[in-house]
Coordinates of C-alpha atoms and ligand atoms in Angstrom, one line a residue:
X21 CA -80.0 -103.0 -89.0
X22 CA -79.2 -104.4 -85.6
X23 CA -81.8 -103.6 -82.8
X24 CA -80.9 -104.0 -79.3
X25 CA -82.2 -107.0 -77.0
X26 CA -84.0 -104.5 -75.3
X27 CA -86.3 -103.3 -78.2
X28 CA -86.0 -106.8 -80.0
X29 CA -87.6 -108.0 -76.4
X30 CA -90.3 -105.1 -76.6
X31 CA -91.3 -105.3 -80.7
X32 CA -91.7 -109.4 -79.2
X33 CA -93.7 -108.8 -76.9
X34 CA -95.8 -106.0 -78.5
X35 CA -96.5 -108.3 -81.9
X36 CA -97.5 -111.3 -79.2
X37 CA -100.4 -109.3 -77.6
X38 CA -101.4 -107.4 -81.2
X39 CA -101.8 -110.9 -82.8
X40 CA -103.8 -112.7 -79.6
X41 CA -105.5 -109.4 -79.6
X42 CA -106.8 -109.6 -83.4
X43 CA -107.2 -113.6 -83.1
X44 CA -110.0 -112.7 -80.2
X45 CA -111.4 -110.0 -82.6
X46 CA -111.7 -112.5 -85.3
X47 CA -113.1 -115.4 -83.5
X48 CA -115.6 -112.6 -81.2
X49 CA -116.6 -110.9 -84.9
X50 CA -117.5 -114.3 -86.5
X51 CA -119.4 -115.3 -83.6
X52 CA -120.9 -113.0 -83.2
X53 CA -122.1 -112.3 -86.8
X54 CA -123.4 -116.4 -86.8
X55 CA -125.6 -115.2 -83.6
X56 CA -126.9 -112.4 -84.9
X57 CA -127.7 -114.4 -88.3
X58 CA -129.2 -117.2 -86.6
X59 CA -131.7 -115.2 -84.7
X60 CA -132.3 -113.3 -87.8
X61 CA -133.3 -116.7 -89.9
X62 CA -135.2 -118.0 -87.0
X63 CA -137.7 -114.9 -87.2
X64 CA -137.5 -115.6 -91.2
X65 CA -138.4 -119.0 -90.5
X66 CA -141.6 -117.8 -88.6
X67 CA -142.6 -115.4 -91.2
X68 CA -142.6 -117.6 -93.7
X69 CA -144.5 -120.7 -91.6
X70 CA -146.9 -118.0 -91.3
X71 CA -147.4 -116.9 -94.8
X72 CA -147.4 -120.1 -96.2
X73 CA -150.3 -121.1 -94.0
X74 CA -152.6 -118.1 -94.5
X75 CA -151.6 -119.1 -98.2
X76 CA -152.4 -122.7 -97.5
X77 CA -156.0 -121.5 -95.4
X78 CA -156.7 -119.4 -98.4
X79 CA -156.2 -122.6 -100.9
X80 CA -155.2 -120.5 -104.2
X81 CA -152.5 -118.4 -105.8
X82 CA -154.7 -115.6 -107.0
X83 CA -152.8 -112.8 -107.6
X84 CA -155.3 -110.8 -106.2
X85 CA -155.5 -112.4 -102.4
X86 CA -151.8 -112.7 -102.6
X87 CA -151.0 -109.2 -103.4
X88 CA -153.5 -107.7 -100.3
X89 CA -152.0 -110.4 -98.2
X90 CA -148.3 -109.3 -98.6
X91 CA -148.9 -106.0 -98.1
X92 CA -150.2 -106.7 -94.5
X93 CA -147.1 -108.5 -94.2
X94 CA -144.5 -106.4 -92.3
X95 CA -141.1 -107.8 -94.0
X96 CA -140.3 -108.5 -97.5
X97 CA -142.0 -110.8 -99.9
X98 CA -142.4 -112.5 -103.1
X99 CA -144.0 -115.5 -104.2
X100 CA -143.2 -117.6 -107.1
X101 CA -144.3 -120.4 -109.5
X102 CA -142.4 -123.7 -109.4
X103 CA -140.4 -122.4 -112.6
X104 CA -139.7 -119.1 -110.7
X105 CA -141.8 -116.7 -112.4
X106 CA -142.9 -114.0 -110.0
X107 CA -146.3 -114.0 -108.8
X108 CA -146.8 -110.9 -106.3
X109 CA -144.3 -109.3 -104.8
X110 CA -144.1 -106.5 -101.9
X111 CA -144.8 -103.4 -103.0
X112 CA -141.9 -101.2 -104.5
X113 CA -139.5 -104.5 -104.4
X114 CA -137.3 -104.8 -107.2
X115 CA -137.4 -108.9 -107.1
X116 CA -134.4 -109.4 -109.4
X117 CA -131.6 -109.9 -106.6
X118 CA -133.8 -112.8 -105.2
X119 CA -134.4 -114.6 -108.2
X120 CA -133.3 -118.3 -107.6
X121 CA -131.2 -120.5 -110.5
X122 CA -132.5 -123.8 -111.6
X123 CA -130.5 -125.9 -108.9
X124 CA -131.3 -123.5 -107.0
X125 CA -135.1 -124.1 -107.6
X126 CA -135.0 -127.3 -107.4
X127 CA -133.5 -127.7 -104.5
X128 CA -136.0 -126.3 -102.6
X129 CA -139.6 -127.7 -104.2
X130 CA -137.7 -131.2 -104.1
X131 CA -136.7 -131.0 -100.4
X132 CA -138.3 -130.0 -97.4
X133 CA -135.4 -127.8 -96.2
X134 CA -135.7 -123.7 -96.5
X135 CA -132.7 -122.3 -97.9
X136 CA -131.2 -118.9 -96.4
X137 CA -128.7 -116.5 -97.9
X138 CA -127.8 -112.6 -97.9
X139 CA -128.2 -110.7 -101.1
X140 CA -128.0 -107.2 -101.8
X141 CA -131.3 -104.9 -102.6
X142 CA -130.1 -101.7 -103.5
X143 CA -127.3 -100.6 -101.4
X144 CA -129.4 -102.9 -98.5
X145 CA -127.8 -105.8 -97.4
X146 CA -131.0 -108.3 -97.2
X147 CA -131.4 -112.2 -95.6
X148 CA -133.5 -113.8 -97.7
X149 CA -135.3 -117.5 -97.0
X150 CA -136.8 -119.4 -99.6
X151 CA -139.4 -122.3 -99.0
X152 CA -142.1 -124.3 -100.9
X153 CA -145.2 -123.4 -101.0
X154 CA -147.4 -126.5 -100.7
X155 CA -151.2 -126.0 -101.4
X156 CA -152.9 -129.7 -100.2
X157 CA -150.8 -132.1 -101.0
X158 CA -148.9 -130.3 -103.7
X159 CA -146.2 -127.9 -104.2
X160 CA -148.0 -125.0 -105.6
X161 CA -144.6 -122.4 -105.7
X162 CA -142.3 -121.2 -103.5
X163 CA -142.2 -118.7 -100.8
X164 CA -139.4 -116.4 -100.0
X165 CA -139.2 -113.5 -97.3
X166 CA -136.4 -111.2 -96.4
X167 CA -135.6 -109.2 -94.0
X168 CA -132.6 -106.3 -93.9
X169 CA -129.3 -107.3 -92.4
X170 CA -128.1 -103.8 -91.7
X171 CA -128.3 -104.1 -88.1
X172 CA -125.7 -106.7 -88.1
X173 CA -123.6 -105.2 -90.7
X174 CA -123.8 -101.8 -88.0
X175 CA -122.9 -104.4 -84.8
X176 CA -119.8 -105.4 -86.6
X177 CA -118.8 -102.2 -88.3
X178 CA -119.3 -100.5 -84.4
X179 CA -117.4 -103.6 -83.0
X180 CA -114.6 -103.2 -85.4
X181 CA -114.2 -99.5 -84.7
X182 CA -113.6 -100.2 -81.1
X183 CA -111.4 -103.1 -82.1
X184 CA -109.3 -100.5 -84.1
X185 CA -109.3 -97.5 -81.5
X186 CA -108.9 -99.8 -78.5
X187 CA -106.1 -102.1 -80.2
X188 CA -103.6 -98.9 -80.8
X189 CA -104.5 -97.7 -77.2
X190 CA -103.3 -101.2 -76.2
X191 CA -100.8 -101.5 -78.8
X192 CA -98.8 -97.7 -77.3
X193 CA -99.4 -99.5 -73.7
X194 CA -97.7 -103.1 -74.9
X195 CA -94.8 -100.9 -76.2
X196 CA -94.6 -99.1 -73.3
X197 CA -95.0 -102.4 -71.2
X198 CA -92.4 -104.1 -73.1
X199 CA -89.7 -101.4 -73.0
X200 CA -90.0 -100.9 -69.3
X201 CA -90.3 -104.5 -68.7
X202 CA -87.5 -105.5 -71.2
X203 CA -85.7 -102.7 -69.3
X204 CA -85.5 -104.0 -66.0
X205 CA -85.1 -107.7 -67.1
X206 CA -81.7 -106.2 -68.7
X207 CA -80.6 -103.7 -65.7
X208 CA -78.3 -106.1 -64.4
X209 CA -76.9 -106.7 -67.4
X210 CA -76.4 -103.3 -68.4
X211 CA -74.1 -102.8 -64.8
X212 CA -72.0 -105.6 -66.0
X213 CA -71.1 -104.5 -69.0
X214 CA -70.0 -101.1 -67.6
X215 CA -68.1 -102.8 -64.6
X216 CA -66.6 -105.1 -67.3
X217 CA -65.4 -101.9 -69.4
X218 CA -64.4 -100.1 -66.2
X219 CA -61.9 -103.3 -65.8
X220 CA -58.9 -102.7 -67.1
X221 CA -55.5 -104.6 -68.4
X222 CA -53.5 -103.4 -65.3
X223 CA -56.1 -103.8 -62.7
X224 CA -58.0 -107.7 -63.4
X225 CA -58.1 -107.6 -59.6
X226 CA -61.6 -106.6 -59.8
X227 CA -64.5 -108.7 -59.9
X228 CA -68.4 -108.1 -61.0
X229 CA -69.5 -110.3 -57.5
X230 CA -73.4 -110.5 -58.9
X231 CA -74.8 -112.4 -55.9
X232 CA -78.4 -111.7 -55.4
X233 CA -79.1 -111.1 -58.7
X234 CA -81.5 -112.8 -60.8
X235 CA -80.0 -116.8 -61.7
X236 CA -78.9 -116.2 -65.2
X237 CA -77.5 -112.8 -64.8
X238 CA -75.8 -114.4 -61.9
X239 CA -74.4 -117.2 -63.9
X240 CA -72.9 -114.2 -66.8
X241 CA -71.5 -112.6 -64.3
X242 CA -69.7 -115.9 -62.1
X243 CA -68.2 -117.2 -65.7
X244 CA -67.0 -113.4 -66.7
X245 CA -65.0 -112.9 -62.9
X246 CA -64.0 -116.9 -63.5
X247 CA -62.5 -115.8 -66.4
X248 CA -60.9 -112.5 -65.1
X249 CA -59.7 -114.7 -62.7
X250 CA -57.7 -116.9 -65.7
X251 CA -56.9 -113.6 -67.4
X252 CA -55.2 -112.3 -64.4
X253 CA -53.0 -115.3 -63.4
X254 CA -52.0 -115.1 -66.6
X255 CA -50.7 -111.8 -66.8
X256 CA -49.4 -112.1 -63.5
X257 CA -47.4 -115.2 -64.6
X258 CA -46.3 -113.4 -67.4
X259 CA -44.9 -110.1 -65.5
X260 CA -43.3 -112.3 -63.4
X261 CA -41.7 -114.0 -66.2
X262 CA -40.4 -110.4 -67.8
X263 CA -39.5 -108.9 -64.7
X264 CA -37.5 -112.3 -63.7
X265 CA -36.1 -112.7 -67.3
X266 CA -34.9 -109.0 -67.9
X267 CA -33.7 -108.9 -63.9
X268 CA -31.4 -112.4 -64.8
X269 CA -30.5 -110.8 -68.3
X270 CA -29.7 -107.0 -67.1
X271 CA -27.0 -108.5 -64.4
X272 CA -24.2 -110.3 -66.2
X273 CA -24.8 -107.2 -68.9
X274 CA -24.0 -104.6 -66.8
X275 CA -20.8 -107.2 -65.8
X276 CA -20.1 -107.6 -69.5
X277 CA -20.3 -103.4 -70.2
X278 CA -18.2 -103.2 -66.5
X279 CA -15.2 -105.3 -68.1
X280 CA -15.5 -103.9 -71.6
X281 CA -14.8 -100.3 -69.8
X282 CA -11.9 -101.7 -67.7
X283 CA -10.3 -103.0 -70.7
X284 CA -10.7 -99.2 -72.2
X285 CA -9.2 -98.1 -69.6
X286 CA -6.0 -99.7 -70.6
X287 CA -3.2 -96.7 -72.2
X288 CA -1.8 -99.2 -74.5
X289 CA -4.7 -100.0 -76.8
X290 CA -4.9 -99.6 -80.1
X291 CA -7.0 -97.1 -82.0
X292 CA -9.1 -100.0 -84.3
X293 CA -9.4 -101.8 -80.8
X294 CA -10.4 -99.3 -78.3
X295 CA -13.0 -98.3 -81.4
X296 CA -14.3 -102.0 -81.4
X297 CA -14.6 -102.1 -77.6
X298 CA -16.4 -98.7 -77.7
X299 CA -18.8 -99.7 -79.9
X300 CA -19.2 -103.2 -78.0
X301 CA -19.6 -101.1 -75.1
X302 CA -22.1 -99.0 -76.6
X303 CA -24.2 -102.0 -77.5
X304 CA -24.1 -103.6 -74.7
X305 CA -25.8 -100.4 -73.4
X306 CA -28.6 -100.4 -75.6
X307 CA -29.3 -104.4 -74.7
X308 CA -29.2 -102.5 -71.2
X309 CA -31.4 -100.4 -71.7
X310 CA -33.6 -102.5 -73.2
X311 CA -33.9 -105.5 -70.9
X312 CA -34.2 -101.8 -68.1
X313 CA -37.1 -100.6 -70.1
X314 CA -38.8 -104.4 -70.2
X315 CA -38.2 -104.5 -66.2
X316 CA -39.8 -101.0 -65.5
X317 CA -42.6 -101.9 -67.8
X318 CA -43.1 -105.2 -65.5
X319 CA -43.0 -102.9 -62.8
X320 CA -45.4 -100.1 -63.7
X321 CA -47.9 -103.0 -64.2
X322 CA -47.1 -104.3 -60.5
X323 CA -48.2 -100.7 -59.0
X324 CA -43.9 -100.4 -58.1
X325 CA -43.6 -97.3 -55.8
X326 CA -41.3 -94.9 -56.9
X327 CA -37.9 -94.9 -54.4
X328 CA -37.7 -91.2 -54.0
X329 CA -34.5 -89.5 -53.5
X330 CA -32.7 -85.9 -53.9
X331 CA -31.3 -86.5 -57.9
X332 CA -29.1 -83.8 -59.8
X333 CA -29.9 -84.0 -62.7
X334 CA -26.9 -82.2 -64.4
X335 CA -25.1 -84.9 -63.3
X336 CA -26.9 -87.6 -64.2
X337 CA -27.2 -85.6 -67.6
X338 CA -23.1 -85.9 -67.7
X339 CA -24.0 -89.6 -67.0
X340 CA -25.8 -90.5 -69.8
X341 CA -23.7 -88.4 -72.3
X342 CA -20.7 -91.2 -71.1
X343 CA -22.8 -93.9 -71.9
X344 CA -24.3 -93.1 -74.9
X345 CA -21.8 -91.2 -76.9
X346 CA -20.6 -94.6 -78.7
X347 CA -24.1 -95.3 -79.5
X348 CA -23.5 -93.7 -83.2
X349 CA -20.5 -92.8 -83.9
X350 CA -20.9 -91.0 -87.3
X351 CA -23.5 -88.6 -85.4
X352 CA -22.7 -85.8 -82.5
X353 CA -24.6 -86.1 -79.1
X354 CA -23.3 -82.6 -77.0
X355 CA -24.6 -81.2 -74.2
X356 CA -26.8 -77.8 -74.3
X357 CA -27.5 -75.9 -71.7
X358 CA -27.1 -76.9 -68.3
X359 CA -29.0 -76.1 -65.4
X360 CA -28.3 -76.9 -62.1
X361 CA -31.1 -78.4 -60.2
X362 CA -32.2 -81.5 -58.1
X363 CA -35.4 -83.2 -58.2
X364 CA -36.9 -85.5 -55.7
X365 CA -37.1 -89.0 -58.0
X366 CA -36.3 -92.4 -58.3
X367 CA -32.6 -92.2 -60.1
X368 CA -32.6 -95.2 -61.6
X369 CA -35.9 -94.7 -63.7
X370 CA -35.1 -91.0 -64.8
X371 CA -31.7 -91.9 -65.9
X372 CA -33.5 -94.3 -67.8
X373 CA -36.1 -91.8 -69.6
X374 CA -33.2 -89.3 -70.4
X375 CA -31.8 -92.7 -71.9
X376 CA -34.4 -93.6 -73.9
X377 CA -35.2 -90.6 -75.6
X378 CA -31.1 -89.6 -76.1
X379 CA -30.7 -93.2 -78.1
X380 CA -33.8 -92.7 -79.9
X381 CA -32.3 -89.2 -80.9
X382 CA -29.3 -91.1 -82.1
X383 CA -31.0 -94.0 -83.5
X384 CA -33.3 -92.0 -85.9
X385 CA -30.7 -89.2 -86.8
X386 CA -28.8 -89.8 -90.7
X387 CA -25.5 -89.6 -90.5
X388 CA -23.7 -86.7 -89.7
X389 CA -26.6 -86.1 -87.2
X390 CA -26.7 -84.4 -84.1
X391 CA -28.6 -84.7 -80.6
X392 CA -28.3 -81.9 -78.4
X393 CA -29.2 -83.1 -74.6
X394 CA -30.4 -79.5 -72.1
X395 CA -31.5 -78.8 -68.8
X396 CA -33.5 -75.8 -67.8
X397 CA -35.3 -75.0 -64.7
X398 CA -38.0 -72.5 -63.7
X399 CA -39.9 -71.6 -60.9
X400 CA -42.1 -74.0 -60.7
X401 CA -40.6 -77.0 -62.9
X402 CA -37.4 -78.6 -64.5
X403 CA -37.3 -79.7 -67.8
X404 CA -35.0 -82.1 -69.3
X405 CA -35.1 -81.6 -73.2
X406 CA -33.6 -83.7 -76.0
X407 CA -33.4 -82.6 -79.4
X408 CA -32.2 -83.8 -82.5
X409 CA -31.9 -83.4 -86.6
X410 CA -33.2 -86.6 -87.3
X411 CA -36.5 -87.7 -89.8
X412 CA -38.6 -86.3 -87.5
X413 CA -42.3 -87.6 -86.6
X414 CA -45.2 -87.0 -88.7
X415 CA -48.6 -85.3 -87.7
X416 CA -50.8 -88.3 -87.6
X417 CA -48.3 -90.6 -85.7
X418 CA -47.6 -88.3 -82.7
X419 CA -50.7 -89.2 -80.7
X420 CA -49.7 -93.0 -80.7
X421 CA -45.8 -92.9 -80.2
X422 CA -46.3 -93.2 -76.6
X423 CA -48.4 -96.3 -77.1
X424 CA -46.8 -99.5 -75.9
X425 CA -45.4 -101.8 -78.7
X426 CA -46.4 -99.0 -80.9
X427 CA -43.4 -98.5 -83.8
X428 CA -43.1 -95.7 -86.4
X429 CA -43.9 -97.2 -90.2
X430 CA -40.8 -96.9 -90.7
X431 CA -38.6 -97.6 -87.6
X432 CA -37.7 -101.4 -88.8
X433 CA -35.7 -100.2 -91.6
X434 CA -34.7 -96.8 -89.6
X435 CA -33.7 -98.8 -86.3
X436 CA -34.3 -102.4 -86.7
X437 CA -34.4 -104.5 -83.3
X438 CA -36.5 -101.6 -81.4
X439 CA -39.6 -103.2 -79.4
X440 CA -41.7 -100.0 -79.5
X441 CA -41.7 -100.0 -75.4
X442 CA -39.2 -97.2 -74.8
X443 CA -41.3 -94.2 -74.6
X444 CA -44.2 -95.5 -73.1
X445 CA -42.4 -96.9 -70.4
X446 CA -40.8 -93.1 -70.1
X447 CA -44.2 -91.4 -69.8
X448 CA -45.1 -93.9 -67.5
X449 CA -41.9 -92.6 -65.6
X450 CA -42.3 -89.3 -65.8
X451 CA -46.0 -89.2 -64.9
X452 CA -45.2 -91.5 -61.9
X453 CA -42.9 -88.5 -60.7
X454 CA -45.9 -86.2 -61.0
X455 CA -44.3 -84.8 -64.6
X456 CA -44.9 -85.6 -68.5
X457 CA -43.3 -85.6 -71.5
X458 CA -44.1 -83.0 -74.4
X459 CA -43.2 -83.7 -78.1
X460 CA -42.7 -81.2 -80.5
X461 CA -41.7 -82.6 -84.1
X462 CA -41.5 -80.9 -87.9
X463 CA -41.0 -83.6 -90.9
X464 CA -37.8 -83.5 -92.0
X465 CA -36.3 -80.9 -89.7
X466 CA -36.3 -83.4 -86.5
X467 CA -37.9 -83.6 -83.5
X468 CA -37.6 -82.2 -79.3
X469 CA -38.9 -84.0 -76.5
X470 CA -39.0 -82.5 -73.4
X471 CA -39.7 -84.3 -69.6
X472 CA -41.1 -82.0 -67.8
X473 CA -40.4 -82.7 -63.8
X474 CA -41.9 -80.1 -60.8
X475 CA -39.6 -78.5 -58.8
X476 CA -39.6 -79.7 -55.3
X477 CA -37.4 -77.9 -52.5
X478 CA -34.4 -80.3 -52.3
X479 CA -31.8 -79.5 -49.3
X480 CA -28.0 -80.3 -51.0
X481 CA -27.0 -82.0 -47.8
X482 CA -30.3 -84.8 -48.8
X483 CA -27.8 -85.8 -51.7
X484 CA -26.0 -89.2 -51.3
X485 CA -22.1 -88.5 -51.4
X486 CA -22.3 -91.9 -54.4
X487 CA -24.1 -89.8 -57.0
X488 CA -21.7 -86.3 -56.1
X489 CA -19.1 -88.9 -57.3
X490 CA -21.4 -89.9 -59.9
X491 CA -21.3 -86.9 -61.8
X492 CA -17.6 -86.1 -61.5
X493 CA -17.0 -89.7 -63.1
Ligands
ADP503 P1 -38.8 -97.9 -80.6 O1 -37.8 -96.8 -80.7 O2 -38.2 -99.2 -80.1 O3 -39.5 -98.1 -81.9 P2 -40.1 -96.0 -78.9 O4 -41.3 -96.2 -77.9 O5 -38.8 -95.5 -78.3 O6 -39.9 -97.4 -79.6 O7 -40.6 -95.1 -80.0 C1 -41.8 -95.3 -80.7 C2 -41.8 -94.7 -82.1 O8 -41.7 -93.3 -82.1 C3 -40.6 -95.2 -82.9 O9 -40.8 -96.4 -83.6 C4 -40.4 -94.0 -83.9 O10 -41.3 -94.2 -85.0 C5 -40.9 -92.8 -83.1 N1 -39.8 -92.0 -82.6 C6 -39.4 -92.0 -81.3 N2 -38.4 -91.1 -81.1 C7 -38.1 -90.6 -82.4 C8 -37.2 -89.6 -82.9 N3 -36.3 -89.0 -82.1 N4 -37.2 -89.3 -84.2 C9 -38.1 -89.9 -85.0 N5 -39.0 -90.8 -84.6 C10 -39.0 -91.2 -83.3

C-alpha cells in the first residue's frame, strides 16, 4: 500500500512523540519505583536497628521475650537461628515466603551488610530486610522485618493509568498535529501539481512563478518552469519545422498536380495514358492533402486565426468531387443531395475537411464501393455529410478516431501510408468554425460523417467573383 507524503509525514511524526512519550514513562516509572523503595528500606533499616538492640539489651533468644517483644512491634517480623530455623514470628505470619537459602544465610551472618528483597505474602507484595542478630560479640541469629509494598505497587499502577489515558489523548492530538502540519508544509506543493496538470501540450507558455514560497518548494517549482521552458522551445522548433517542411513540400505539389491536369487536358491522349495521369494526378492529391493536413495541424497548435470569408459550399462540394474522383477508381464517389448555402469560413481549411473525410470514404471502401458526398441546410445549421459502404468503424474505436496519430487496427493493411492526423485536424477545423463533426457507423454496413457548420446570414454580393468561377470549373 502506498500512503501519501502527507500521512507518511503525520504517522512520522505521531510514532516520534508516542516513543519519547513512553521512553519518559519508563525512565519516570523506574525512578520513581527506586525512590519509593529506597525510602521504604531506609524505614526497614531502622526497624530492624531497633529490634536488634532491644534484642541485644534483653541478652537472650527466649522464645518467650521475643514473641511479647514482636507483637509490640508495629511491622512484620521473624527471627531466626543461624541455620534458619524460625524462632518467633509475628502473629498470624505465614513465614515460609521469607525463608532464606543457604547462600543466602550465609551471606548475611558472614557479612555485616543487611540484604533487602520483595517477596510475596499472600496476594501482598512485602519488602523484606534480613540482618544478623549479634548478641555480645556473637552472631546469635538473624533478624528480618518486612514491611508491605502495596503503596508503591498502587503509585505505579495510578501512574501507568494516567500514562495510558493521557498518551491516547496526546496520541489523537499528534495525529491531528501532524496532518495539519504535514498539510500546510505540502500546500504549495499541492498548487503546483494542479498548475502543472492545468498545463497543457498546446499552451507550455505558462509558468508556475513560485516566488515567495518556501526555499525548496521554490526550487521544485524554478526546475519544473526551466523545464517547461525546454519543452516549449522544443515544440516550438518542431512546429516550425512541420509547418516550414509541409509549406516547402505542398508548393511544387500543387505545380506537379497543375501540369499533370494540363497535360489531361490534351484531346489527343490515349486512353491507358490519360488513365495513368489520372491516377498520378489523383496521388499527387492525396500527398496534398496530406502535407495540407500536417500544415493546419502546425497551425492549430500556433493559435492560427481562421481567415473568414462568404464560402458556398455546393461549390466547393463540386470541387472536391474533381479532385478526388481518381482517388479509387474501382469505387463510385457521386454527389447526393445538394443544398445551396454559404457559410462564413476559412475556404481553404473546409475544403480540406470535406477532403479528408471523402478520401477516407474512398480509401476504406472494397472495391465496387461507393461514397455519396450531400449538403443539407436548416434553419439554424448546414451540414456537410459523407457517407460510404465501406468496413465501417467499430463501437469501441469511435471515441478515439478523432485522436491525433490515432489509426484504426486495421488501417495499415486497409490504407497503408495514412498518418492518423486527418480527422483530428478536421475536428479541429470544424470546431474552430464554431461547428463539429458527428459520426455514425454500423460494422460492416459503412459509416456517415457529418460536419455540422451554423448558419450565418451571408449577403451573395460578400462572395469573391474567383470562387463563383470556382465552382463552375
Ligand atoms: P488515417 O486515415 O490516416 O488513418 P484518420 O484520422 O483520417 O487517419 O482516421 C483515423 C482512423 O479512423 C483510421 O485509421 C480508420 O481506422 C478510421 N476511419 C476513418 N474514416 C473511416 C471510414 N470512412 N471507414 C472506416 N474507418 C474509418
Amino acid at each position: 500500500m502506498s500512503l501519501s507524503i502527507r500521512w507518511r509525514l503525520t504517522l512520522w511524526i505521531a510514532v516520534a512523540l508516542i516513543l519519547t512519550l513512553t521512553a519518559i514513562f519508563l525512565s519516570l516509572r523506574f525512578a520513581l519505583g527506586r525512590i519509593l523503595t529506597d525510602d521504604l528500606d531506609e524505614e526497614l533499616s531502622q526497624d530492624l536497628g531497633q529490634l536488634s538492640a532491644h534484642i541485644a539489651i534483653g541478652g537472650s533468644l527466649d522464645e518467650d521475650a521475643l514473641a511479647s517483644m514482636i507483637e509490640t512491634a508495629g511491622f512484620l517480623t521473624v527471627i531466626r537461628d543461624t541455620d534458619g530455623n524460625v524462632l518467633a514470628a509475628s502473629p498470624g505470619l505465614d513465614p515460609g515466603p521469607l525463608d532464606l537459602n543457604g547462600d543466602e544465610r550465609r551471606d548475611i551472618v558472614e557479612g555485616s551488610e543487611t540484604v533487602a528483597r520483595t517477596v510475596e505474602v499472600g496476594d501482598e507484595d512485602v519488602r523484606v530486610r534480613s540482618a544478623r542478630l549479634l548478641l555480645g560479640r556473637d552472631v546469635a541469629g538473624i533478624v528480618q522485618v518486612g514491611e508491605s509494598a502495596e503503596a508503591i505497587g498502587q503509585v505505579m499502577g495510578a501512574l501507568t493509568v494516567i500514562f495510558i489515558t493521557e498518551g491516547v489523548g496526546v496520541a489523537v492530538l499528534a495525529l491531528m498535529a501532524g496532518y495539519w502540519l504535514s498539510r500546510s508544509a505540502l500546500k504549495p506543493v499541492e498548487g503546483i501539481t494542479i498548475l502543472a496538470a492545468e498545463i497543457e501540450a498546446s499552451d507550455l507558455t505558462r509558468r508556475i512563478a513560485a516566488a515567495g514560497k518556501p526555499t525548496e518548494v521554490q526550487r521544485l517549482a524554478d526546475t519544473f518552469d526551466a523545464m517547461l521552458a525546454r519543452l516549449d522551445a522544443a515544440f516550438r522548433q518542431q512546429r516550425d519545422f512541420v509547418m516550414d517542411v509541409s509549406h516547402e513540400l505542398r508548393t511544387p505539389l500543387t505545380a506537379l498536380r497543375g501540369n499533370l491536369d494540363v497535360l489531361l487536358m490534351d484531346e489527343r491522349l490515349d486512353g491507358e495514358t490519360r488513365t495513368q495521369l489520372d491516377r498520378m494526378s489523383a496521388e499527387v492529391g492525396r500527398l496534398i492533402r496530406l502535407t495540407s493536413n500536417l500544415l493546419y495541424m502546425a497551425h492549430a497548435d500556433a493559435g492560427r486565426e481562421l481567415d473568414r470569408r462568404p464560402v458556398e459550399l455546393d461549390a466547393l462540394c463540386l470541387e472536391v468531387l474533381r479532385h478526388s474522383k481518381d482517388l479509387r477508381p474501382d469505387a463510385t464517389l457521386r454527389l447526393g443531395h445538394q443544398a445551396q448555402v454559404a457559410v462564413l469560413g476559412d475556404r481553404d481549411l473546409l475544403k480540406q475537411v470535406i477532403l479528408n473525410l471523402v478520401d477516407n470514404g474512398l480509401k476504406y471502401s472494397a472495391p465496387g464501393g461507393q461514397v455519396t458526398l450531400s449538403l443539407y441546410q436548416d434553419e439554424t445549421d448546414v451540414r456537410v455529410v459523407v457517407e460510404d459502404s465501406g468496413p465501417g468503424i467499430p463501437h469501441d474505436q469511435l471515441g478515439r478516431i478523432f485522436e491525433r496519430y490515432h489509426r484504426g487496427p486495421d488501417s495499415h493493411v486497409r490504407a497503408p501510408g495514412g498518418a492518423g492526423i486527418g480527422l483530428a485536424i478536421s475536428r479541429w477545423i470544424a470546431r474552430a468554425h464554431g461547428g463539429d463533426i458527428l459520426v455514425r457507423s454500423e460494422t460492416g454496413r459503412g459509416s456517415a460523417f457529418t460536419v455540422v457548420l451554423p448558419l450565418e446570414p451571408v449577403r451573395a454580393d460578400d462572395i469573391r467573383p474567383e470562387e463563383r468561377r470556382d465552382s463552375l470549373a
